[in-house]
Coordinates of C-alpha atoms in Angstrom, one line a residue:
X1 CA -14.8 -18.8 -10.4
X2 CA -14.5 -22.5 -9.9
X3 CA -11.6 -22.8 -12.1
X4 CA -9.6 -20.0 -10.2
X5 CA -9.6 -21.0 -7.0
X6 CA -9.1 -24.6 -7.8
X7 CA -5.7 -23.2 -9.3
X8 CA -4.8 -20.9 -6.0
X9 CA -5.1 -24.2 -4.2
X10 CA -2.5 -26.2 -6.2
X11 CA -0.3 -23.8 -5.2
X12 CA -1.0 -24.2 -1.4
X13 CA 1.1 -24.5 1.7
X14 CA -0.2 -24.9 5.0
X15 CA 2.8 -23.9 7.2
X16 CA 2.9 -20.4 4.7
X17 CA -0.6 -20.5 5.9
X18 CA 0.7 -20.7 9.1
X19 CA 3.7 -17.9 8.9
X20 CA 1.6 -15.4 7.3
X21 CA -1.9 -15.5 9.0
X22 CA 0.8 -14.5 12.2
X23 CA 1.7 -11.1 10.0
X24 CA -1.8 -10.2 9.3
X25 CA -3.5 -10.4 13.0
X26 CA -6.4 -8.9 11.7
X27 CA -7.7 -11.7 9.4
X28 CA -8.4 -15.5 10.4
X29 CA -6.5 -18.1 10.2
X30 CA -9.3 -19.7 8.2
X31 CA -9.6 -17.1 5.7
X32 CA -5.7 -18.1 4.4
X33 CA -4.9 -20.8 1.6
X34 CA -1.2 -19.9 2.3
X35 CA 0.5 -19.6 -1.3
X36 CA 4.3 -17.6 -1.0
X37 CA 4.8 -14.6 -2.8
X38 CA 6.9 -16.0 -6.4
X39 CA 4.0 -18.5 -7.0
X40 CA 1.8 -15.5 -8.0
X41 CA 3.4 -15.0 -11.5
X42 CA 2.7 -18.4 -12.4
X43 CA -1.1 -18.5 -10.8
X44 CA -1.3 -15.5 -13.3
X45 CA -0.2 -17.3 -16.4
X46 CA -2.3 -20.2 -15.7
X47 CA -5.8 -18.6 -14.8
X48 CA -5.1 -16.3 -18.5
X49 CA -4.3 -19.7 -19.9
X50 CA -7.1 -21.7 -18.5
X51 CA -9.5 -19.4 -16.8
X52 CA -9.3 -16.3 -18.3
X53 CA -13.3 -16.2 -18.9
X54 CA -13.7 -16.2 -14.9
X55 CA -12.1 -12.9 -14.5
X56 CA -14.2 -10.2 -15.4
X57 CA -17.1 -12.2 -12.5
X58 CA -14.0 -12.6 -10.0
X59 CA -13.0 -9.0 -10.0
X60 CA -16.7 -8.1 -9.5
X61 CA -17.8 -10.2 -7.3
X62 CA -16.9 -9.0 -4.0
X63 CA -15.7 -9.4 -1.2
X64 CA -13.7 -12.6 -1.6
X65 CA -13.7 -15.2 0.7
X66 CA -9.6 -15.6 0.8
X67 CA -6.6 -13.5 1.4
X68 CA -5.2 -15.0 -1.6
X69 CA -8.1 -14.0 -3.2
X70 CA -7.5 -10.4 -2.8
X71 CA -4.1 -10.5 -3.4
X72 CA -4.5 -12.1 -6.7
X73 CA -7.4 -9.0 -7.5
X74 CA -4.5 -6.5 -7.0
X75 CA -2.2 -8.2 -9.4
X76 CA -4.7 -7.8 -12.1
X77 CA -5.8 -4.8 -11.4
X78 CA -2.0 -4.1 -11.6
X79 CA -2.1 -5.6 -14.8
X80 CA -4.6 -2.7 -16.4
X81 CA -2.7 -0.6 -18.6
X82 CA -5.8 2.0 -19.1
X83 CA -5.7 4.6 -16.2
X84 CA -9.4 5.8 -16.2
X85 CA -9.9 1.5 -16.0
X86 CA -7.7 0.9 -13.0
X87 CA -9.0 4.0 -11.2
X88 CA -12.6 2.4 -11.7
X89 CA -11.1 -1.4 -10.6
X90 CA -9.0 0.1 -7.8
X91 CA -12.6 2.0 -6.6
X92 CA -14.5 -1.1 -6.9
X93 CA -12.0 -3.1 -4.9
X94 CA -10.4 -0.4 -2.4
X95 CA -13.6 -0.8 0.0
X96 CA -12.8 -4.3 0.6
X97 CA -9.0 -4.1 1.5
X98 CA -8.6 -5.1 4.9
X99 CA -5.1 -5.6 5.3
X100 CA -1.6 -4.2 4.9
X101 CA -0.2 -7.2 2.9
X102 CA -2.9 -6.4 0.5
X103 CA -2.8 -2.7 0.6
X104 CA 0.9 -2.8 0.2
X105 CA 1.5 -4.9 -2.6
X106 CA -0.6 -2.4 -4.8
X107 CA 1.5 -0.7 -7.5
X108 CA 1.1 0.0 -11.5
X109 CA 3.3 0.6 -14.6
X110 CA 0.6 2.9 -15.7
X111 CA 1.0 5.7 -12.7
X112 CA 4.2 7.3 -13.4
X113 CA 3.0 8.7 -17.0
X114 CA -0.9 9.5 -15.1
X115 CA 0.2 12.1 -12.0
X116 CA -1.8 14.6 -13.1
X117 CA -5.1 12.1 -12.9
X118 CA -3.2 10.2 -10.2
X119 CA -2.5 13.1 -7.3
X120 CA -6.4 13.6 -7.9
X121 CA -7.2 10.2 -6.6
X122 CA -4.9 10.4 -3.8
X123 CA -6.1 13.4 -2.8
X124 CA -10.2 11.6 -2.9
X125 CA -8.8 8.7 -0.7
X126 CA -6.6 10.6 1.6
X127 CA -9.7 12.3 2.4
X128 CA -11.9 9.1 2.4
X129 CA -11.6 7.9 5.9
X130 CA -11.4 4.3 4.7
X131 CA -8.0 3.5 6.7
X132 CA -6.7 1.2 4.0
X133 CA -7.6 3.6 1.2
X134 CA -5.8 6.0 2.6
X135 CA -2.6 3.6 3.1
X136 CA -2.7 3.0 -0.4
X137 CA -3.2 6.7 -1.3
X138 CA 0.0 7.4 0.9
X139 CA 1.5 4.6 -0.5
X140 CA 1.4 6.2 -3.9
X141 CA 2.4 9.4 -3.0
X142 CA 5.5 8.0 -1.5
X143 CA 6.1 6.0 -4.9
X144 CA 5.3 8.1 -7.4
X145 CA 5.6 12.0 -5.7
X146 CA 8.6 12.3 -3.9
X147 CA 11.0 12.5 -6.9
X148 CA 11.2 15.3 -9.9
X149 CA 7.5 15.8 -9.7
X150 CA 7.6 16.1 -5.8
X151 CA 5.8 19.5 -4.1
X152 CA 5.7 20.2 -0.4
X153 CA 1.6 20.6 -0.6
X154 CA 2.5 16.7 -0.7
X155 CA 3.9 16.7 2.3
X156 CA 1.0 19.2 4.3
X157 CA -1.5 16.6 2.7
X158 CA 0.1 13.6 4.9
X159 CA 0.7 15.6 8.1
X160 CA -2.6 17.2 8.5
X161 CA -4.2 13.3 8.8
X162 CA -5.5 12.3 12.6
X163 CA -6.2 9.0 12.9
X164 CA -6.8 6.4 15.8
X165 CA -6.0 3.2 12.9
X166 CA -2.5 2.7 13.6
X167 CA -2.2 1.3 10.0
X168 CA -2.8 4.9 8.6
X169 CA -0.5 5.8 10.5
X170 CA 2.1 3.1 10.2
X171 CA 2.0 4.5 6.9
X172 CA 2.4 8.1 7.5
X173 CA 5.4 7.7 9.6
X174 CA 6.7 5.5 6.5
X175 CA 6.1 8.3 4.1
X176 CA 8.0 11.2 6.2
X177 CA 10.7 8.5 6.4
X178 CA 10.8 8.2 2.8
X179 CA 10.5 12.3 2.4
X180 CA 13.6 12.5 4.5
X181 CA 15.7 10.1 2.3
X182 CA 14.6 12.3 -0.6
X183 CA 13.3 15.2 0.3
X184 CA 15.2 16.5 3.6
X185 CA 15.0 20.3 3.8
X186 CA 11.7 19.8 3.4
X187 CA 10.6 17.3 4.8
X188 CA 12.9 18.3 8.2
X189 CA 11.3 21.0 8.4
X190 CA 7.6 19.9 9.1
X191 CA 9.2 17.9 11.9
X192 CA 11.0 21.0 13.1
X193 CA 7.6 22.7 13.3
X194 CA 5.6 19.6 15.0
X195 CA 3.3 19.2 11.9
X196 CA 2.8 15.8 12.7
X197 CA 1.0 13.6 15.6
X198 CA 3.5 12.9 18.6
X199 CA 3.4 9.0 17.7
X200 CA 3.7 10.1 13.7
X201 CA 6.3 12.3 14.8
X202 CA 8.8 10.0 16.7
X203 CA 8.0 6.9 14.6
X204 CA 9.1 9.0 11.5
X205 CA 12.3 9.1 13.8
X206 CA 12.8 6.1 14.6
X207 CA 12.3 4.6 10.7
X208 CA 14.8 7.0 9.5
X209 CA 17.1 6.3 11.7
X210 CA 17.3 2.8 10.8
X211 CA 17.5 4.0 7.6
X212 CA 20.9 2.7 5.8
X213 CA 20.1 6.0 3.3
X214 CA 20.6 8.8 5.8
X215 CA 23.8 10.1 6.7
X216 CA 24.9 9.5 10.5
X217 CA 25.0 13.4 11.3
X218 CA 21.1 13.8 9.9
X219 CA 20.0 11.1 12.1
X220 CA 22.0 12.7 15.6
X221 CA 19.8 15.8 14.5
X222 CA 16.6 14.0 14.2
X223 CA 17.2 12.3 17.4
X224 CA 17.3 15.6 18.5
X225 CA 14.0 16.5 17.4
X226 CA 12.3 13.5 19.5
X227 CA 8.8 14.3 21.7

């Protein structure tokens, strides 16, 4: 894996370093190259260029020493266009996710056609424990289940999670935010009821009422609703 992270570190820059290790609090500074966010596409098109025989021992030799590291692993697992192969890359990787820049940046053309196998997943990593397995199952569920194949067993799987990670969390308040911008009535109405965690509860508040996609008069009544 020589060759790829001699190719991460042409693309360094200290001061990103800097900036970014101040985001993620929960990982050295040491353990940052610092490489911004539009370099990725051409890191990509170089290593399948140049180093495309390191891959298959870079994705499976884990954990990686770098942030940049792992954030290069989800762009290639991104990359997959097999489902039952990304669900057995994502499985292989998701253990060693430590972070929400990581975590959050996870995403595939290949989900929106795979909901039937996908909600399965979600449902195995909402129920993990992992914290950042279950961001990324939430994650999902607010990208991929919240539109014309949304149900409101979606939503009872997100409130019934009690966690002390405030990641998870985090996350969970984003995800009711989201449900509220799409999915009011229902959504609403688990707030109505006090489904959720006190902190879950008025932080899925607070994000939708700095929401530019929710009419003035819905946010008055969820700032009703506050604990």
């Amino acid at each position: 894996m020589k060759k790829i992270l001699e190719i991460l570190y042409k693309y360094q820059d200290e001061k990103y370093a800097d900036f970014i290790a101040k985001l993620v609090p929960n990982i050295p500074r040491n353990a940052f190259i610092g490489i911004r966010s539009p370099e990725y596409k051409k890191i990509t098109k170089e290593i399948s260029e140049t180093a495309k025989d390191e891959i298959p021992d870079f994705m499976r030799e884990l954990p990686h020493n770098f942030f940049e590291e792992n954030v290069l692993h989800s762009i290639l697992i991104s990359q997959i266009n097999d489902f039952d192969e990304w669900v057995h890359k994502m499985e292989m990787f998701l253990p060693f996710v430590d972070n929400w820049a990581v975590s959050d940046g996870m995403k595939s053309k290949i989900l929106t056609k795979n909901h039937d196998k996908l909600i399965i997943k979600i449902n195995e990593w909402i129920s993990s424990g992992k914290p950042y397995s279950m961001r990324v199952a939430m994650l999902f569920l607010k990208n991929e289940f919240l539109g014309a194949d949304f149900k409101s067993e979606y939503l009872e799987l997100v409130a019934k999670i009690r966690s002390d990670e405030y990641y998870v969390n985090m996350m969970s308040a984003w995800f009711f935010a989201e449900a509220l911008v799409k999915q009011w009535d229902s959504a609403l109405e688990f707030l109505q009821q006090h489904k959720l965690d006190n902190w879950t509860h008025n932080k899925t508040i607070q994000k939708a009422r700095e929401s530019f996609r929710i009419p003035s008069e819905q946010k008055e009544h969820l700032n009703s609703l506050k604990k």
